Amino acid sequence: MKKYKVGMVSLGCDKNRVDAEIILGRMSEQYEITNNPKEADIIIVNTCGFIESAKQESIDTILEMAEYKNKYKCKMLIATGCLTQRYGKELQELMPEIDITLGVNDYEKINEYIMNFINNDEKLIEVNYSDQKINEGIRILTTKSHTAYLRIAEGCNNFCTYCIIPKIRGKFRSRDKESIIKEAELLSKSGVKELILIAQDLTMYGTDLYGGQKLHELLRELSKVDGIEWIRLLYCYPEEIYDELIDEIANNNKVVKYLDLPIQHISNNILRLMARKTSKEAIINKIETLRKRIPDIVVRTSLIVGFPGETEEDFNELTKFLQDYKLDNVGVFKYSQEEGTPAAKMENQVPEEIKEIRERNLMLVQQEVAKEINELKISNIYDILVEGHNGEYYYGRSYEMAPEIDGVVFFDSEENIKTGAIVKVKITNCADYDLMGVVVYESCK
């Protein structure tokens, strides 16, 4: 079957990316993998279905790839991911260009279904809602070779009123420590230096398997894996961050001092409507605690503007919070009215034009905050994980920067540096989000 080439277009979050890598891993023994869909006999679109803009991007991408049946080599179009889990049958009926539709719990069947289509020319759909899995297995990494995402849990029990994820991904369930450590060891042997731990909520790791929060213990074990230099944490709900975890982050040299806290808002009125299990006062207290106990901590968050019932006062409160607490990295999103969520039925939906104004204004505030923070970094020296060369400068990331969502550091070097090396860079200038510098001495790891 190696005569068939498979191409993948994966959309959405890093958890979806890991699914895509597992799908490619499952197919790699039977098919040749190509990163150019124009060369592919089989094209897979791994969709996102979280918010309206993501759904539209997924649909547009499916239609674009369907054109490859006429323009290029494509003979089979497969749709997977969150959008298919959410709208599988409806999606295939509306888009007959799709030959195989698989939900997020059915990826182990992909090779079987492909063969069935090849032999019988039979369109297939499989969307399983009851048998919830954690997708695991050999992966074909789609990240830089020195960085990999490591999923430690799947699903979510928070049931925020705006979020459809629990209905798509199911209840929260942890992977066992042994399988996580084994995967980390395999990734390290392949050249990975940075592990980025992901789940809907990392802080709940172990509560279902081990009777309590065990993320701190998992971090301790992962830090023993030879070759791993950085361990980064994404998506830690602030109300669930506990003392042992803070101590582990503070004292473990391999755990980078970086946390992504999905706060979403700061107004108690909006937090209550969102069914968030926290308050403005608790969030501020947690940020202050983290900064006191981990002096070099970098805090990233995501915020939603235009949630139903958000008043000018609520928005102004959020703006002042950003100005006062100066978070290092912030993503701002307009509220998306998603069917099947409680918030979609709420009164006082905010008009789209007001959402857009608030999104723009809040990002302008954060732009000023980020520039102010970056100016304070001039003359500092950082370990930089080298990502590549753009023809003029090398570029990479410090511990303060997660890939693709935060800034980068551009720097000069008189010597050639390999991608994946870690070097010392002195910061000489800054932009709103990026930094510029020069290698002061090279301490490659």
Tab-separated table of C-alpha atoms in Angstrom:
chain	number	residue	atom	x	y	z
A	1	MET	CA	0.000	0.000	0.000
A	2	LYS	CA	3.033	2.296	0.118
A	3	LYS	CA	2.124	3.445	-3.390
A	4	TYR	CA	-0.608	5.577	-1.786
A	5	LYS	CA	0.459	8.910	-0.318
A	6	VAL	CA	-1.399	10.466	2.619
A	7	GLY	CA	-1.554	14.189	3.359
A	8	MET	CA	-2.960	15.788	6.494
A	9	VAL	CA	-4.338	19.255	7.204
A	10	SER	CA	-4.872	19.651	10.950
A	11	LEU	CA	-6.738	22.603	12.424
A	12	GLY	CA	-7.450	23.845	15.911
A	13	CYS	CA	-5.717	23.292	19.232
A	14	ASP	CA	-2.632	21.371	20.264
A	15	LYS	CA	-4.753	18.502	21.563
A	16	ASN	CA	-6.129	18.139	18.036
A	17	ARG	CA	-2.565	18.275	16.721
A	18	VAL	CA	-1.634	15.280	18.900
A	19	ASP	CA	-4.615	13.361	17.478
A	20	ALA	CA	-3.407	14.208	13.968
A	21	GLU	CA	0.085	12.945	14.787
A	22	ILE	CA	-1.361	9.685	16.142
A	23	ILE	CA	-3.476	9.222	12.992
A	24	LEU	CA	-0.381	9.704	10.842
A	25	GLY	CA	1.508	7.283	13.058
A	26	ARG	CA	-1.185	4.634	12.558
A	27	MET	CA	-1.030	5.091	8.790
A	28	SER	CA	2.732	5.334	8.353
A	29	GLU	CA	3.312	1.571	8.120
A	30	GLN	CA	0.920	1.162	5.189
A	31	TYR	CA	1.107	4.520	3.428
A	32	GLU	CA	3.687	7.107	2.517
A	33	ILE	CA	3.206	10.375	4.423
A	34	THR	CA	3.585	13.651	2.556
A	35	ASN	CA	3.362	17.215	3.851
A	36	ASN	CA	2.165	18.409	0.444
A	37	PRO	CA	-1.557	17.692	-0.099
A	38	LYS	CA	-1.074	18.216	-3.847
A	39	GLU	CA	0.922	14.977	-3.914
A	40	ALA	CA	-1.540	13.019	-1.772
A	41	ASP	CA	-3.845	10.236	-2.952
A	42	ILE	CA	-5.619	10.409	0.424
A	43	ILE	CA	-6.231	13.719	2.191
A	44	ILE	CA	-7.318	13.948	5.825
A	45	VAL	CA	-8.767	17.166	7.259
A	46	ASN	CA	-8.590	17.040	11.041
A	47	THR	CA	-11.251	19.589	11.941
A	48	CYS	CA	-11.925	21.937	14.853
A	49	GLY	CA	-15.462	22.595	16.061
A	50	PHE	CA	-14.927	24.774	19.130
A	51	ILE	CA	-16.230	28.160	17.993
A	52	GLU	CA	-17.925	29.543	14.888
A	53	SER	CA	-14.764	30.848	13.212
A	54	ALA	CA	-13.055	27.470	13.705
A	55	LYS	CA	-16.050	25.612	12.291
A	56	GLN	CA	-16.069	27.841	9.226
A	57	GLU	CA	-12.329	27.362	8.721
A	58	SER	CA	-12.836	23.582	8.892
A	59	ILE	CA	-15.642	23.647	6.336
A	60	ASP	CA	-13.669	25.917	4.015
A	61	THR	CA	-10.648	23.624	4.277
A	62	ILE	CA	-12.714	20.518	3.487
A	63	LEU	CA	-14.118	22.231	0.389
A	64	GLU	CA	-10.656	23.394	-0.637
A	65	MET	CA	-9.227	19.884	-0.295
A	66	ALA	CA	-12.213	18.438	-2.171
A	67	GLU	CA	-11.085	20.484	-5.179
A	68	TYR	CA	-7.837	18.503	-5.119
A	69	LYS	CA	-9.825	15.546	-6.478
A	70	ASN	CA	-10.188	17.521	-9.696
A	71	LYS	CA	-6.931	19.444	-9.726
A	72	TYR	CA	-4.407	16.964	-8.347
A	73	LYS	CA	-4.058	13.304	-7.290
A	74	CYS	CA	-6.599	13.045	-4.454
A	75	LYS	CA	-8.873	10.005	-4.669
A	76	MET	CA	-10.191	9.956	-1.105
A	77	LEU	CA	-11.156	12.729	1.325
A	78	ILE	CA	-11.407	11.941	5.033
A	79	ALA	CA	-12.778	14.249	7.732
A	80	THR	CA	-11.855	13.699	11.394
A	81	GLY	CA	-11.771	15.777	14.574
A	82	CYS	CA	-14.087	17.819	16.751
A	83	LEU	CA	-16.362	19.098	13.978
A	84	THR	CA	-17.066	15.554	12.790
A	85	GLN	CA	-17.650	14.396	16.350
A	86	ARG	CA	-20.155	17.196	16.796
A	87	TYR	CA	-21.905	17.102	13.400
A	88	GLY	CA	-20.717	13.854	11.759
A	89	LYS	CA	-23.806	12.599	9.936
A	90	GLU	CA	-25.074	16.069	9.126
A	91	LEU	CA	-21.656	17.092	7.840
A	92	GLN	CA	-21.362	14.155	5.466
A	93	GLU	CA	-24.888	14.708	4.161
A	94	LEU	CA	-24.187	18.382	3.505
A	95	MET	CA	-20.741	17.717	2.047
A	96	PRO	CA	-20.883	14.609	-0.183
A	97	GLU	CA	-17.288	15.338	-1.155
A	98	ILE	CA	-16.289	13.582	2.105
A	99	ASP	CA	-15.677	9.855	1.653
A	100	ILE	CA	-14.958	8.821	5.263
A	101	THR	CA	-16.064	10.606	8.442
A	102	LEU	CA	-14.587	9.633	11.799
A	103	GLY	CA	-15.252	11.013	15.275
A	104	VAL	CA	-12.548	11.571	17.881
A	105	ASN	CA	-13.062	8.129	19.462
A	106	ASP	CA	-12.681	6.090	16.272
A	107	TYR	CA	-9.206	6.692	14.871
A	108	GLU	CA	-8.046	3.101	15.362
A	109	LYS	CA	-10.438	2.123	12.541
A	110	ILE	CA	-9.020	4.463	9.936
A	111	ASN	CA	-6.864	1.931	8.070
A	112	GLU	CA	-9.715	-0.582	7.959
A	113	TYR	CA	-12.123	2.002	6.570
A	114	ILE	CA	-9.644	3.213	3.969
A	115	MET	CA	-9.202	-0.327	2.671
A	116	ASN	CA	-12.959	-0.789	2.564
A	117	PHE	CA	-13.332	2.368	0.494
A	118	ILE	CA	-10.515	1.322	-1.850
A	119	ASN	CA	-12.016	-2.142	-2.375
A	120	ASN	CA	-15.729	-1.320	-2.364
A	121	ASP	CA	-15.954	2.423	-3.093
A	122	GLU	CA	-18.226	2.684	-0.047
A	123	LYS	CA	-18.578	5.916	1.902
A	124	LEU	CA	-18.393	5.397	5.657
A	125	ILE	CA	-19.199	7.309	8.830
A	126	GLU	CA	-18.301	6.335	12.392
A	127	VAL	CA	-18.973	8.715	15.277
A	128	ASN	CA	-18.908	6.999	18.661
A	129	TYR	CA	-20.318	8.900	21.626
A	130	SER	CA	-20.238	6.245	24.347
A	131	ASP	CA	-16.821	4.577	24.112
A	132	GLN	CA	-14.622	7.481	25.165
A	133	LYS	CA	-10.920	6.900	24.657
A	134	ILE	CA	-7.628	8.643	25.129
A	135	ASN	CA	-5.919	8.399	21.766
A	136	GLU	CA	-2.410	7.026	22.163
A	137	GLY	CA	0.217	5.409	19.966
A	138	ILE	CA	3.199	6.073	17.729
A	139	ARG	CA	3.179	9.635	16.439
A	140	ILE	CA	4.551	11.417	13.388
A	141	LEU	CA	5.535	14.756	14.902
A	142	THR	CA	4.350	17.875	13.082
A	143	THR	CA	6.242	20.247	15.384
A	144	LYS	CA	9.904	21.227	15.242
A	145	SER	CA	11.962	18.094	15.945
A	146	HIS	CA	13.106	19.380	19.360
A	147	THR	CA	9.597	20.184	20.683
A	148	ALA	CA	6.598	17.920	21.234
A	149	TYR	CA	3.217	18.146	22.894
A	150	LEU	CA	2.500	15.451	25.468
A	151	ARG	CA	-1.146	14.832	26.325
A	152	ILE	CA	-1.623	13.665	29.903
A	153	ALA	CA	-5.438	13.652	30.048
A	154	GLU	CA	-8.520	13.978	27.872
A	155	GLY	CA	-11.969	15.492	28.361
A	156	CYS	CA	-13.281	18.008	30.878
A	157	ASN	CA	-15.596	18.084	33.896
A	158	ASN	CA	-15.886	21.861	34.241
A	159	PHE	CA	-18.968	22.451	32.051
A	160	CYS	CA	-18.472	26.180	31.574
A	161	THR	CA	-21.633	27.601	30.051
A	162	TYR	CA	-19.938	28.774	26.827
A	163	CYS	CA	-17.993	25.583	26.092
A	164	ILE	CA	-18.961	22.568	23.989
A	165	ILE	CA	-15.793	20.564	24.719
A	166	PRO	CA	-17.274	18.199	27.373
A	167	LYS	CA	-19.918	17.141	24.832
A	168	ILE	CA	-17.264	16.548	22.172
A	169	ARG	CA	-14.399	15.117	24.202
A	170	GLY	CA	-16.295	13.612	27.120
A	171	LYS	CA	-15.569	13.533	30.836
A	172	PHE	CA	-12.105	14.141	32.252
A	173	ARG	CA	-9.856	11.090	32.274
A	174	SER	CA	-6.156	10.867	33.077
A	175	ARG	CA	-3.565	8.741	31.342
A	176	ASP	CA	-1.622	6.470	33.661
A	177	LYS	CA	1.832	7.696	34.655
A	178	GLU	CA	3.607	4.720	33.114
A	179	SER	CA	2.280	5.376	29.601
A	180	ILE	CA	3.123	9.067	29.864
A	181	ILE	CA	6.684	8.418	31.010
A	182	LYS	CA	7.165	5.808	28.293
A	183	GLU	CA	6.010	8.250	25.625
A	184	ALA	CA	8.295	10.958	27.030
A	185	GLU	CA	11.250	8.574	26.825
A	186	LEU	CA	10.437	7.740	23.203
A	187	LEU	CA	10.134	11.416	22.330
A	188	SER	CA	13.450	12.169	24.025
A	189	LYS	CA	15.189	9.408	22.066
A	190	SER	CA	13.872	10.987	18.861
A	191	GLY	CA	15.569	14.297	19.741
A	192	VAL	CA	12.859	16.156	21.640
A	193	LYS	CA	14.184	18.583	24.267
A	194	GLU	CA	10.995	20.444	25.173
A	195	LEU	CA	7.854	18.672	26.373
A	196	ILE	CA	4.683	20.755	26.429
A	197	LEU	CA	2.109	19.105	28.677
A	198	ILE	CA	-1.483	19.524	27.502
A	199	ALA	CA	-4.986	18.611	28.668
A	200	GLN	CA	-8.212	20.531	29.037
A	201	ASP	CA	-7.125	21.066	32.653
A	202	LEU	CA	-3.663	19.852	33.688
A	203	THR	CA	-4.250	20.609	37.349
A	204	MET	CA	-6.859	17.855	37.633
A	205	TYR	CA	-4.385	15.184	36.551
A	206	GLY	CA	-4.671	12.054	38.690
A	207	THR	CA	-7.942	12.866	40.443
A	208	ASP	CA	-9.731	10.027	38.658
A	209	LEU	CA	-6.923	7.436	38.706
A	210	TYR	CA	-5.009	8.145	41.884
A	211	GLY	CA	-7.492	9.728	44.240
A	212	GLY	CA	-6.058	13.234	44.156
A	213	GLN	CA	-4.114	15.846	42.211
A	214	LYS	CA	-0.819	14.313	41.131
A	215	LEU	CA	0.563	16.691	38.510
A	216	HIS	CA	3.479	17.594	40.800
A	217	GLU	CA	4.467	13.920	41.055
A	218	LEU	CA	4.229	13.457	37.302
A	219	LEU	CA	6.475	16.494	36.741
A	220	ARG	CA	9.055	15.040	39.109
A	221	GLU	CA	9.122	11.769	37.161
A	222	LEU	CA	9.215	13.453	33.746
A	223	SER	CA	12.164	15.594	34.821
A	224	LYS	CA	14.198	12.388	35.265
A	225	VAL	CA	13.919	11.530	31.563
A	226	ASP	CA	17.357	11.947	29.970
A	227	GLY	CA	17.500	14.500	27.181
A	228	ILE	CA	14.465	16.518	28.250
A	229	GLU	CA	15.571	20.056	29.107
A	230	TRP	CA	12.284	21.979	29.337
A	231	ILE	CA	8.850	20.918	30.576
A	232	ARG	CA	6.122	23.482	29.889
A	233	LEU	CA	2.580	23.552	31.324
A	234	LEU	CA	-0.438	24.722	29.318
A	235	TYR	CA	-3.981	25.154	30.644
A	236	CYS	CA	-3.927	25.145	34.451
A	237	TYR	CA	-7.185	26.407	35.914
A	238	PRO	CA	-6.189	28.951	38.591
A	239	GLU	CA	-8.647	27.694	41.204
A	240	GLU	CA	-7.110	24.209	41.039
A	241	ILE	CA	-3.439	25.204	41.357
A	242	TYR	CA	-2.283	23.725	44.671
A	243	ASP	CA	0.695	24.198	46.989
A	244	GLU	CA	2.647	21.072	46.024
A	245	LEU	CA	2.393	22.018	42.360
A	246	ILE	CA	3.658	25.533	43.030
A	247	ASP	CA	6.596	24.109	44.994
A	248	GLU	CA	7.455	21.673	42.197
A	249	ILE	CA	7.407	24.417	39.559
A	250	ALA	CA	9.532	26.640	41.777
A	251	ASN	CA	12.131	24.001	42.658
A	252	ASN	CA	12.342	21.773	39.570
A	253	ASN	CA	14.931	23.220	37.189
A	254	LYS	CA	13.475	21.424	34.170
A	255	VAL	CA	9.958	22.830	34.668
A	256	VAL	CA	9.980	26.225	32.971
A	257	LYS	CA	8.525	29.057	35.000
A	258	TYR	CA	5.528	29.527	32.708
A	259	LEU	CA	1.838	28.896	33.311
A	260	ASP	CA	-1.171	29.263	31.042
A	261	LEU	CA	-4.133	30.164	33.259
A	262	PRO	CA	-7.402	30.240	31.253
A	263	ILE	CA	-9.044	32.997	33.299
A	264	GLN	CA	-11.608	34.025	30.599
A	265	HIS	CA	-12.810	37.095	32.545
A	266	ILE	CA	-12.327	38.966	35.805
A	267	SER	CA	-15.779	40.399	36.534
A	268	ASN	CA	-17.556	38.332	39.181
A	269	ASN	CA	-20.803	38.935	37.301
A	270	ILE	CA	-19.429	37.334	34.116
A	271	LEU	CA	-17.533	34.591	35.954
A	272	ARG	CA	-20.825	33.582	37.575
A	273	LEU	CA	-22.652	33.535	34.237
A	274	MET	CA	-19.832	31.460	32.766
A	275	ALA	CA	-20.189	28.956	35.657
A	276	ARG	CA	-16.513	29.412	36.459
A	277	LYS	CA	-15.613	27.950	39.839
A	278	THR	CA	-13.699	30.981	41.013
A	279	SER	CA	-13.916	34.733	41.632
A	280	LYS	CA	-12.032	37.901	40.845
A	281	GLU	CA	-10.568	37.952	44.312
A	282	ALA	CA	-9.396	34.322	44.100
A	283	ILE	CA	-7.820	34.833	40.673
A	284	ILE	CA	-5.898	37.900	41.802
A	285	ASN	CA	-4.796	36.117	44.972
A	286	LYS	CA	-3.506	33.160	42.935
A	287	ILE	CA	-1.554	35.402	40.552
A	288	GLU	CA	0.005	37.258	43.484
A	289	THR	CA	0.852	33.963	45.190
A	290	LEU	CA	2.500	32.589	42.056
A	291	ARG	CA	4.552	35.745	41.571
A	292	LYS	CA	5.665	35.722	45.203
A	293	ARG	CA	6.657	32.067	45.334
A	294	ILE	CA	8.021	31.822	41.769
A	295	PRO	CA	9.637	35.234	41.146
A	296	ASP	CA	10.417	34.585	37.455
A	297	ILE	CA	6.977	33.158	36.616
A	298	VAL	CA	5.452	34.099	33.264
A	299	VAL	CA	1.651	34.102	33.192
A	300	ARG	CA	-0.342	33.656	30.026
A	301	THR	CA	-4.130	33.727	29.805
A	302	SER	CA	-7.093	33.693	27.438
A	303	LEU	CA	-9.954	36.163	27.765
A	304	ILE	CA	-13.444	36.240	26.265
A	305	VAL	CA	-15.133	39.544	25.434
A	306	GLY	CA	-18.780	40.012	24.560
A	307	PHE	CA	-20.144	37.216	26.726
A	308	PRO	CA	-23.942	37.469	27.163
A	309	GLY	CA	-24.716	40.109	29.742
A	310	GLU	CA	-21.272	41.728	29.617
A	311	THR	CA	-21.802	45.407	30.381
A	312	GLU	CA	-19.473	48.329	29.778
A	313	GLU	CA	-18.685	48.177	33.485
A	314	ASP	CA	-17.706	44.508	33.212
A	315	PHE	CA	-15.505	45.234	30.223
A	316	ASN	CA	-13.879	48.229	31.902
A	317	GLU	CA	-13.157	46.045	34.918
A	318	LEU	CA	-11.411	43.543	32.651
A	319	THR	CA	-9.421	46.333	30.988
A	320	LYS	CA	-8.273	47.729	34.334
A	321	PHE	CA	-7.263	44.240	35.456
A	322	LEU	CA	-4.908	43.914	32.474
A	323	GLN	CA	-3.473	47.358	33.122
A	324	ASP	CA	-2.953	46.690	36.819
A	325	TYR	CA	-1.660	43.120	36.803
A	326	LYS	CA	0.294	43.204	33.540
A	327	LEU	CA	0.079	39.605	32.440
A	328	ASP	CA	2.917	38.581	30.139
A	329	ASN	CA	0.918	37.012	27.287
A	330	VAL	CA	-2.801	37.347	26.578
A	331	GLY	CA	-5.092	35.951	23.898
A	332	VAL	CA	-8.431	37.717	23.395
A	333	PHE	CA	-11.426	36.035	21.765
A	334	LYS	CA	-14.908	37.201	20.888
A	335	TYR	CA	-17.642	35.139	22.505
A	336	SER	CA	-19.104	32.600	20.064
A	337	GLN	CA	-22.752	31.609	20.530
A	338	GLU	CA	-22.492	27.821	20.293
A	339	GLU	CA	-25.603	25.698	20.002
A	340	GLY	CA	-25.876	23.088	22.725
A	341	THR	CA	-24.361	25.327	25.396
A	342	PRO	CA	-26.306	27.111	28.162
A	343	ALA	CA	-24.812	30.485	27.237
A	344	ALA	CA	-26.293	30.278	23.738
A	345	LYS	CA	-29.774	30.573	25.270
A	346	MET	CA	-28.942	33.417	27.628
A	347	GLU	CA	-30.589	36.794	27.303
A	348	ASN	CA	-28.643	39.982	26.609
A	349	GLN	CA	-26.506	38.596	23.789
A	350	VAL	CA	-23.902	41.225	22.896
A	351	PRO	CA	-24.031	42.562	19.291
A	352	GLU	CA	-21.188	41.464	17.053
A	353	GLU	CA	-19.985	44.996	16.379
A	354	ILE	CA	-19.570	45.619	20.116
A	355	LYS	CA	-17.642	42.342	20.494
A	356	GLU	CA	-15.288	43.454	17.745
A	357	ILE	CA	-14.696	46.855	19.342
A	358	ARG	CA	-14.012	45.294	22.732
A	359	GLU	CA	-11.672	42.694	21.264
A	360	ARG	CA	-9.696	45.360	19.431
A	361	ASN	CA	-9.536	47.714	22.412
A	362	LEU	CA	-8.437	45.012	24.828
A	363	MET	CA	-5.685	43.857	22.480
A	364	LEU	CA	-4.443	47.438	22.199
A	365	VAL	CA	-4.228	47.593	25.982
A	366	GLN	CA	-2.304	44.325	26.088
A	367	GLN	CA	-0.012	45.490	23.298
A	368	GLU	CA	1.078	48.406	25.476
A	369	VAL	CA	1.528	46.112	28.479
A	370	ALA	CA	3.604	43.642	26.451
A	371	LYS	CA	5.848	46.404	25.085
A	372	GLU	CA	6.388	47.736	28.606
A	373	ILE	CA	7.303	44.255	29.872
A	374	ASN	CA	9.642	43.608	26.950
A	375	GLU	CA	11.497	46.898	27.426
A	376	LEU	CA	12.462	45.726	30.914
A	377	LYS	CA	14.145	42.664	29.377
A	378	ILE	CA	16.749	44.663	27.453
A	379	SER	CA	20.252	43.691	28.668
A	380	ASN	CA	18.949	40.451	30.217
A	381	ILE	CA	20.526	37.153	29.154
A	382	TYR	CA	18.278	34.170	28.402
A	383	ASP	CA	18.662	30.553	27.386
A	384	ILE	CA	17.160	30.396	23.892
A	385	LEU	CA	15.939	27.200	22.235
A	386	VAL	CA	16.940	27.725	18.603
A	387	GLU	CA	14.108	27.223	16.096
A	388	GLY	CA	15.812	28.119	12.828
A	389	HIS	CA	17.253	30.842	10.577
A	390	ASN	CA	15.158	33.169	8.419
A	391	GLY	CA	17.935	34.125	6.012
A	392	GLU	CA	19.010	37.124	8.084
A	393	TYR	CA	18.698	36.168	11.738
A	394	TYR	CA	18.526	33.106	13.906
A	395	TYR	CA	15.345	32.872	15.909
A	396	GLY	CA	14.157	30.899	18.898
A	397	ARG	CA	12.292	31.025	22.176
A	398	SER	CA	13.080	31.648	25.816
A	399	TYR	CA	11.248	29.852	28.602
A	400	GLU	CA	8.817	32.767	28.528
A	401	MET	CA	7.510	31.831	25.073
A	402	ALA	CA	5.327	28.912	24.034
A	403	PRO	CA	5.555	27.989	20.331
A	404	GLU	CA	3.247	29.704	17.835
A	405	ILE	CA	1.208	31.631	20.411
A	406	ASP	CA	3.837	33.891	22.010
A	407	GLY	CA	6.690	35.936	20.588
A	408	VAL	CA	10.160	34.880	19.463
A	409	VAL	CA	13.739	36.095	19.940
A	410	PHE	CA	15.712	37.096	16.834
A	411	PHE	CA	19.483	37.130	17.281
A	412	ASP	CA	22.861	37.302	15.544
A	413	SER	CA	25.678	34.809	15.861
A	414	GLU	CA	29.126	34.737	14.275
A	415	GLU	CA	29.096	30.936	14.362
A	416	ASN	CA	26.694	28.440	12.854
A	417	ILE	CA	24.102	27.140	15.305
A	418	LYS	CA	22.060	23.989	14.897
A	419	THR	CA	18.286	24.026	15.235
A	420	GLY	CA	17.408	22.579	18.626
A	421	ALA	CA	20.504	23.941	20.363
A	422	ILE	CA	20.122	26.012	23.504
A	423	VAL	CA	22.283	29.152	23.508
A	424	LYS	CA	22.771	32.233	25.675
A	425	VAL	CA	21.399	35.419	24.118
A	426	LYS	CA	21.655	38.970	25.445
A	427	ILE	CA	18.583	41.071	24.634
A	428	THR	CA	19.446	44.321	22.850
A	429	ASN	CA	16.086	45.593	21.613
A	430	CYS	CA	12.396	44.758	21.544
A	431	ALA	CA	9.169	45.094	19.587
A	432	ASP	CA	5.654	44.750	20.963
A	433	TYR	CA	5.891	40.976	21.292
A	434	ASP	CA	9.294	39.899	19.922
A	435	LEU	CA	12.818	40.444	21.208
A	436	MET	CA	16.132	41.013	19.461
A	437	GLY	CA	19.555	40.049	20.745
A	438	VAL	CA	23.009	38.620	20.177
A	439	VAL	CA	24.697	35.409	21.319
A	440	VAL	CA	27.076	36.204	24.170
A	441	TYR	CA	28.444	32.689	24.438
A	442	GLU	CA	27.145	29.400	23.238
A	443	SER	CA	26.242	26.754	25.792
A	444	CYS	CA	24.726	24.140	23.540
A	445	LYS	CA	22.802	21.331	25.189
